[in-house]
XYZ file of C-alpha atoms in Angstrom:
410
model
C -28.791 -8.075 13.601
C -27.593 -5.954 10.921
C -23.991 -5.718 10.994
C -22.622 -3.573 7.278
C -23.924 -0.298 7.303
C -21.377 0.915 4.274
C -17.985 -0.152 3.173
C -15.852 2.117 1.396
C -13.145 0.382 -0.862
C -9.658 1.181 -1.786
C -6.272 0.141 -3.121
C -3.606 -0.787 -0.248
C 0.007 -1.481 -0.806
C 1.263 -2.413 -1.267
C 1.217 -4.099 0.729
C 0.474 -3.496 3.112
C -1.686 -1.304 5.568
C -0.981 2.350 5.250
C 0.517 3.178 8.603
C 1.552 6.223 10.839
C 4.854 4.906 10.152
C 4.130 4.903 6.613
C 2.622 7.024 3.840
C -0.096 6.250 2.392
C -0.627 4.258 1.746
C -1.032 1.199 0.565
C -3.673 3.201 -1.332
C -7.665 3.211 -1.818
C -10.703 3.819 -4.001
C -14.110 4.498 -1.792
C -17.610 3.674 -2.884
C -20.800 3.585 -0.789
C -23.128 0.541 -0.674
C -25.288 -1.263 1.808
C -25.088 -3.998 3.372
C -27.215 -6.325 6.107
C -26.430 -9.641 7.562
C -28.582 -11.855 9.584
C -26.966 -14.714 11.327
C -27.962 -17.537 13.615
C -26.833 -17.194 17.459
C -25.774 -20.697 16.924
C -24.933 -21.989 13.569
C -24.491 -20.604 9.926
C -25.677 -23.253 7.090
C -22.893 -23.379 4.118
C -22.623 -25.814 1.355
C -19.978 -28.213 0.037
C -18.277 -28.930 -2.874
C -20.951 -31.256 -3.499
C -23.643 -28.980 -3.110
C -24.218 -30.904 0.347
C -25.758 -28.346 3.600
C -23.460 -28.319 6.129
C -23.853 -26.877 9.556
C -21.149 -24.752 11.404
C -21.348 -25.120 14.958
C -21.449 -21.913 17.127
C -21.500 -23.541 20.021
C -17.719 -24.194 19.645
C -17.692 -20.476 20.375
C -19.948 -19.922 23.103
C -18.546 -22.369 25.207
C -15.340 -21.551 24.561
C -16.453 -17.634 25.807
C -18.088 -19.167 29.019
C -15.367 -21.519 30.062
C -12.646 -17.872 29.960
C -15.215 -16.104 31.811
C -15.593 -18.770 34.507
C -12.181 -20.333 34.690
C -9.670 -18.123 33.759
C -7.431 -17.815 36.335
C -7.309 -13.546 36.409
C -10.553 -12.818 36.639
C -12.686 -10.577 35.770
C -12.012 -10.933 31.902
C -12.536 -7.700 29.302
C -15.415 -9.098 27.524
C -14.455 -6.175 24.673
C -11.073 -7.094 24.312
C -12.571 -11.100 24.071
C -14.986 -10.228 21.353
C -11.936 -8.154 19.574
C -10.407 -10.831 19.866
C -12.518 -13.659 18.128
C -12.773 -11.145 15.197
C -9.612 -10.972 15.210
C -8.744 -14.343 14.888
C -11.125 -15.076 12.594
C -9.746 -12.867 9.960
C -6.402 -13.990 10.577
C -7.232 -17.321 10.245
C -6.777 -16.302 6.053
C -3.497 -15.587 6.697
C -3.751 -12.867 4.437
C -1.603 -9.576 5.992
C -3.988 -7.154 4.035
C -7.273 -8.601 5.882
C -7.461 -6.842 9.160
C -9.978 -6.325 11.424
C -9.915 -2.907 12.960
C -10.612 -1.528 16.601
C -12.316 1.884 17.540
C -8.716 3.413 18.326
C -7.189 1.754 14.855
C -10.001 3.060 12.683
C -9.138 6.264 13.393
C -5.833 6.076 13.359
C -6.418 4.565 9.824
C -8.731 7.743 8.690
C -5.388 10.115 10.085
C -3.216 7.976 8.010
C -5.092 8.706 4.756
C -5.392 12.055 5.094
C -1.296 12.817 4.431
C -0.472 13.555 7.801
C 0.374 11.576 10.674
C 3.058 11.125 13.376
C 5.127 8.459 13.115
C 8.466 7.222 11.861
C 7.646 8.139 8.079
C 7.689 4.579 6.622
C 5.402 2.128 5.471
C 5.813 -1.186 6.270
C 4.675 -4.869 4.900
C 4.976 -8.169 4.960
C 6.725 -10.320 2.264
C 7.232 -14.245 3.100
C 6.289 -13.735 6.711
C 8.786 -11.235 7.912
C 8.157 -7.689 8.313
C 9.620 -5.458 6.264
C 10.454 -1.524 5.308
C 8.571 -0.964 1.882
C 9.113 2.590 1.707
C 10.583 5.315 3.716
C 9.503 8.942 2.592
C 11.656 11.540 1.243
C 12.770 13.627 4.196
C 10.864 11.465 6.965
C 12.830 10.830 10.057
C 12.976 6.476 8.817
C 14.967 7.958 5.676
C 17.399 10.025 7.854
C 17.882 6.982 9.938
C 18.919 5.436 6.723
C 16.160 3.203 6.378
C 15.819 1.323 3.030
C 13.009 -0.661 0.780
C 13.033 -4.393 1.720
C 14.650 -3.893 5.189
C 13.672 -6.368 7.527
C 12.596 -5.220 11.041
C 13.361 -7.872 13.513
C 13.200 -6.495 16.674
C 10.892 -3.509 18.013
C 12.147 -2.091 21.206
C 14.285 -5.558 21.594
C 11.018 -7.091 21.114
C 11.217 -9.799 18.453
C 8.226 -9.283 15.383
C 8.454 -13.047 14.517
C 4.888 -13.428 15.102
C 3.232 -9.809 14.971
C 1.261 -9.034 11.943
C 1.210 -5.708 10.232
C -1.517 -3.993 12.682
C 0.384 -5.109 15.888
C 3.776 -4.065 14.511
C 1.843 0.047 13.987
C 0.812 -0.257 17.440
C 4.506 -1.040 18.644
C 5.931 1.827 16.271
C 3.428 4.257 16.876
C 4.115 7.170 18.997
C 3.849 10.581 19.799
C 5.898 12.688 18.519
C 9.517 13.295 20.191
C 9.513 9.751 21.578
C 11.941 7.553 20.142
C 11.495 3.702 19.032
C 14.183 1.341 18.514
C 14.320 -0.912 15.461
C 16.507 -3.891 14.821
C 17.008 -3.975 11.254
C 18.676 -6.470 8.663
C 19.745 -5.783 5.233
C 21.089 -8.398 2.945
C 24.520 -6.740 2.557
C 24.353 -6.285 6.173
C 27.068 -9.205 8.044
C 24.573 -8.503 10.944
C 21.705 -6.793 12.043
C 21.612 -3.125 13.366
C 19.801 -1.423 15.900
C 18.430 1.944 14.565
C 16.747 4.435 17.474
C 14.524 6.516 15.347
C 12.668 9.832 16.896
C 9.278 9.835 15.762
C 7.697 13.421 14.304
C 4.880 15.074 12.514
C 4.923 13.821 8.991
C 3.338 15.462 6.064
C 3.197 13.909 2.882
C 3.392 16.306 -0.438
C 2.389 13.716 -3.072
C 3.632 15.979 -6.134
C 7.190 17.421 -6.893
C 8.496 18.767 -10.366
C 11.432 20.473 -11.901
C 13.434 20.657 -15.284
C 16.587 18.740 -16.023
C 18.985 19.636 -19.274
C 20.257 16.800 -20.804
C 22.121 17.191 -23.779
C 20.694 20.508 -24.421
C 17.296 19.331 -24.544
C 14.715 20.057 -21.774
C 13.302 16.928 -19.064
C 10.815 17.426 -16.694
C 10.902 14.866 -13.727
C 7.851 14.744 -12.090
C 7.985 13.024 -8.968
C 4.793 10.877 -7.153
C 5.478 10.334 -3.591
C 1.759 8.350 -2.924
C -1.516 9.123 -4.858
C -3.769 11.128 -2.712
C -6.954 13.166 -2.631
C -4.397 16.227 -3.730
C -2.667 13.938 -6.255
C -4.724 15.012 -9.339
C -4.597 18.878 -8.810
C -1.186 18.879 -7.892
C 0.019 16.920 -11.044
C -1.901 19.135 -13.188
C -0.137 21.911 -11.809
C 3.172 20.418 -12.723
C 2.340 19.194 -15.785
C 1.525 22.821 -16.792
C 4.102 24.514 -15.849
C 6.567 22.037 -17.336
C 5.012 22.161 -20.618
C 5.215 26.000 -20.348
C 8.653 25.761 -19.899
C 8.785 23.302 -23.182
C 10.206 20.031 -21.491
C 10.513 17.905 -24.584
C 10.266 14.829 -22.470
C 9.279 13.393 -18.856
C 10.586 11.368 -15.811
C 7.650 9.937 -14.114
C 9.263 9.006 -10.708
C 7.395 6.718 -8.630
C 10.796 5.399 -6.336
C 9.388 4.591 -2.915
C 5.619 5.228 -3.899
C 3.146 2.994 -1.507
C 0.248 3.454 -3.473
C -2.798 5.233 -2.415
C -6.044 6.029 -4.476
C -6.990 3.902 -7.448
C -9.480 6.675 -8.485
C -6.165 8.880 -8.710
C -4.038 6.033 -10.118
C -6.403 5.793 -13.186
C -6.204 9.846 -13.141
C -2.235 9.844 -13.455
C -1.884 7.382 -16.115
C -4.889 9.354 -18.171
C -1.677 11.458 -18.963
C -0.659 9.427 -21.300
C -3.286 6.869 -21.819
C -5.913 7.031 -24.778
C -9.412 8.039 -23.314
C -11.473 4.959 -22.699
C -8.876 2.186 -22.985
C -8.529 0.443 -19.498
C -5.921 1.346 -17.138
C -6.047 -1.422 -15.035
C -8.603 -4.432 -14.517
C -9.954 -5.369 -11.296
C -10.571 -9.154 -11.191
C -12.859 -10.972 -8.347
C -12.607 -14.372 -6.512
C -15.921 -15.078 -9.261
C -13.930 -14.512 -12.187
C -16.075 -11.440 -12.845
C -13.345 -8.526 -13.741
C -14.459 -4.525 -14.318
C -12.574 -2.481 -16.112
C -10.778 1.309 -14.794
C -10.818 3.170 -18.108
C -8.779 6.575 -18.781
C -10.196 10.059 -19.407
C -9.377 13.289 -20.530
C -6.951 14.538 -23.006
C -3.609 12.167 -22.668
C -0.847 15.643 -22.558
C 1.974 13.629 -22.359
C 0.917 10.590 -24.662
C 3.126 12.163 -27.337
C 6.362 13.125 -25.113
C 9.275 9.921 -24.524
C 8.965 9.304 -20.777
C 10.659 6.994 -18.243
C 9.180 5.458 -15.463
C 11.304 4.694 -12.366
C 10.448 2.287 -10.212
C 12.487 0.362 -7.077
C 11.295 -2.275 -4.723
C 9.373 0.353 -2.487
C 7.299 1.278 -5.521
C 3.666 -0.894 -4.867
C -0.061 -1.018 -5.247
C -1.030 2.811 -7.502
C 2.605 3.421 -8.295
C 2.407 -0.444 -10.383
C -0.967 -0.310 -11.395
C 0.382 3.254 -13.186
C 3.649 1.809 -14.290
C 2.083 -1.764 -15.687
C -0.363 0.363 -17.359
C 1.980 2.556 -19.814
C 4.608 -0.491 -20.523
C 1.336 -1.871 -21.410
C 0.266 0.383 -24.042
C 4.334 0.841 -24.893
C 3.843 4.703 -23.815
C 7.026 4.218 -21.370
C 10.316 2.664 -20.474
C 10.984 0.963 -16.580
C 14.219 2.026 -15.352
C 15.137 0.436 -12.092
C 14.345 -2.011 -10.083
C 12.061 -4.650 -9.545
C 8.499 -3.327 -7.770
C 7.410 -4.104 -4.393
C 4.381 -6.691 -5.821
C 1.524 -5.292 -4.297
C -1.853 -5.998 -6.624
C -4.393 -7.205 -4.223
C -7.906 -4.574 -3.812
C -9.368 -4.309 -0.006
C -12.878 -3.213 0.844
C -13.181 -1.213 4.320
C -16.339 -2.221 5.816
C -17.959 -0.572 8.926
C -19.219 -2.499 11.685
C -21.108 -1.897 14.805
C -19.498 0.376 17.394
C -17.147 2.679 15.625
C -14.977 -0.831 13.843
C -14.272 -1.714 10.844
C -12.925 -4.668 9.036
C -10.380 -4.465 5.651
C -10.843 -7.533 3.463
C -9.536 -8.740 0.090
C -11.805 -9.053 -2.177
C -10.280 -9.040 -5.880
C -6.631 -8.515 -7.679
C -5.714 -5.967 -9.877
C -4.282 -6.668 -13.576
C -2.960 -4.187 -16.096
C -4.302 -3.703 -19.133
C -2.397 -7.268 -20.947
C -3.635 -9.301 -17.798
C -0.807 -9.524 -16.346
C -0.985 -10.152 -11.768
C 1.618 -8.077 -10.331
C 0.733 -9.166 -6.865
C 3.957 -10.554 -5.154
C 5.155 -11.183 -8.337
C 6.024 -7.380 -8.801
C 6.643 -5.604 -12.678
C 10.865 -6.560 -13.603
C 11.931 -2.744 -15.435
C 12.887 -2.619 -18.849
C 16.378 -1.472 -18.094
C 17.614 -2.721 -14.428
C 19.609 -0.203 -12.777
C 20.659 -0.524 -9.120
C 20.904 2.167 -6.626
C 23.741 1.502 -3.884
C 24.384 3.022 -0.160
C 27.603 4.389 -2.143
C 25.621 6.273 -4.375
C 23.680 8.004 -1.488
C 25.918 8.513 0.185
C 27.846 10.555 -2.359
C 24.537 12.386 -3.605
C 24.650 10.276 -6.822
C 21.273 8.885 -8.520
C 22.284 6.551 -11.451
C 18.741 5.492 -11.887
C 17.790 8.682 -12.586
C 20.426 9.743 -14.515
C 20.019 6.492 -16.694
C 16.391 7.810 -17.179
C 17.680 11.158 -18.456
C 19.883 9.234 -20.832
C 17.178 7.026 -22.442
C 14.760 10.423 -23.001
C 17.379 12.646 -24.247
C 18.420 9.678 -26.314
C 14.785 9.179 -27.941
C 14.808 13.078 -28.650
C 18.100 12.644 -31.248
């Protein structure tokens, strides 16, 4: 039976499935292809190393179906919720948190997600080593007034422990309408124990573009500030870069602090702004060795301007690919902190039934080959950001990136 109708790719996150609880998004490039699969009721031939045929048995399967539906002991069993199931499992037998298999009610939930506004907490969450963690919490989102941080680990949800839940189960447990409240159990590493954090969920909306002009010395900095790379990424940016350069900002702040991710399509579009037309942005590689190349376009505005990239731990997936990219071509300096490590691409494939599986299917590299998944990008200049500073309205990461611009303008 013919199971792929399309499948749409993307860039995730970072990391990470883009969540109601989360911006976008861990984020996502979509392309249309077909697809059709035929396979035995029974068995599915594959070959060894050796170039050997070697039959898969089915049956393993089938029997195991009939002996639930006969002997479990609560009968009758959902025979949906058993097929969900096997799928299920059989994607997270690669124990690989960015392959998911998706259910009618999660595929939608998914589309909401991507389009910038959701309910939720206003956080994205991953996994790194197992435990579930905070990767980003978005600028005025009820997780950031909670005082929610990158890299926070969420043990408990609702006194429920997440030992075992992987990133899918942990939305479902956070997700909620709007007004309803969740309870998080949170550890930080300067924490002597964990907290519990009750968190009112809301209506987020994500604006993916923010700009203004700092003075520095005298001389004129625009900060530009990406909070994810969405469909309105591109027109909003071009907006800002305008008007900055009509006010005569001599240099720029690109600040990508707490960025998921999202588009690739836009990813490549953002760093076009200061990368020569044609030369690569960022390579995607594939488990074949094959690798195809995302090249820039358009007139690079800023290529001539000294800019500053900031990056922090909750900076993954487009905000690195972006970042790599002009270290790369030594069009920027990294001030901050060490990125999340999110360089992995997913494919979103439709199947029967209104579900969908997300898959891995290739790495990204910037343009000197370099593999920032898990490992992450290390900044050029490593500046920390503390509670203290937060909580005294103080940004020394930013106003070390002022400092290094106005610097380069003497």
């Amino acid at each position: 039976m013919s199971f792929f109708e399309e499948n749409k790719r993307y860039l995730t996150i970072s990391l990470v499935l883009i969540l109601v609880i989360g911006a976008f998004a861990g984020g996502y490039l979509f392309a249309r292809q077909g697809y059709s699969i035929t396979l035995s009721p029974l068995k599915v031939v594959n070959l060894n190393r050796d170039g050997a045929p070697q039959e898969l048995n089915w049956q393993i399967l089938w029997d195991a179906y009939d002996a639930v539906l006969e002997k479990y002991v609560d009968r009758p069993v959902d025979r949906q919720a058993l097929l969900y199931g096997a799928v299920s499992g059989l994607v997270g037998s690669l124990n690989d948190p960015y392959t998911v298999f998706l259910t009618p009610t999660k595929s939608q939930q998914f589309a909401e997600d991507l389009k910038g506004e959701f309910s939720g907490i206003g956080a994205e969450i991953g996994l790194r080593s197992g435990i579930l963690v905070i990767v980003s919490p978005l600028e005025g989102s009820p997780a950031e007034a909670a005082g929610l941080r990158p890299l926070d680990k969420i043990l408990e949800i609702n006194g429920e422990t997440t030992e075992k839940l992987n990133i899918d189960e942990a939305v479902s447990k956070i997700r909620g309408p709007k007004g309803s409240v969740v309870e998080l159990t949170i550890f930080r590493d300067d924490f002597v124990e964990a907290k519990k954090i009750s968190i009112t969920r809301d209506t987020i909306v994500v604006k993916s573009v923010s700009s203004e002009v700092k003075i520095q010395d005298g001389k004129k900095i625009g900060v530009i500030e990406l909070t994810r790379f969405g469909e309105d990424t591109k027109s909003e940016l071009d907006k800002a870069i305008n008007k900055l350069l009509n006010e005569g900002v001599k240099g720029i702040v690109l600040d990508e602090r707490s960025n998921p991710g999202g588009y690739i399509d836009t990813a490549v579009e953002v760093a076009s702004n200061w990368v020569k037309e044609g030369e690569p942005v960022v390579y995607e590689q594939f488990g074949d060795g094959r690798k195809d190349a995302y090249k820039a376009s358009g007139v690079p505005r800023l290529a001539g301007l000294p800019t500053v990239v900031l990056v922090n731990e909750g900076s993954a997936s487009a905000s690195e690919i972006v970042a790599g990219a002009l270290r790369d071509y030594n069009l920027a300096t990294l001030i901050g902190k060490k990125t999340f490590g999110k360089g992995s691409v997913q494919e979103l494939l439709n199947l029967p039934d209104d579900t969908q599986i997300k898959i891995t299917v290739a790495k990204w590299l910037t343009p000197n080959g370099k593999n920032i998944n898990v490992e992450g990008i290390q900044p050029d200049i490593e500046v920390d950001l503390k509670q203290e500073n937060l909580d005294a309205g103080n940004d020394p990461q930013l106003e070390r990136a002022l400092q290094f611009v106005s610097e380069k303008l003497k």
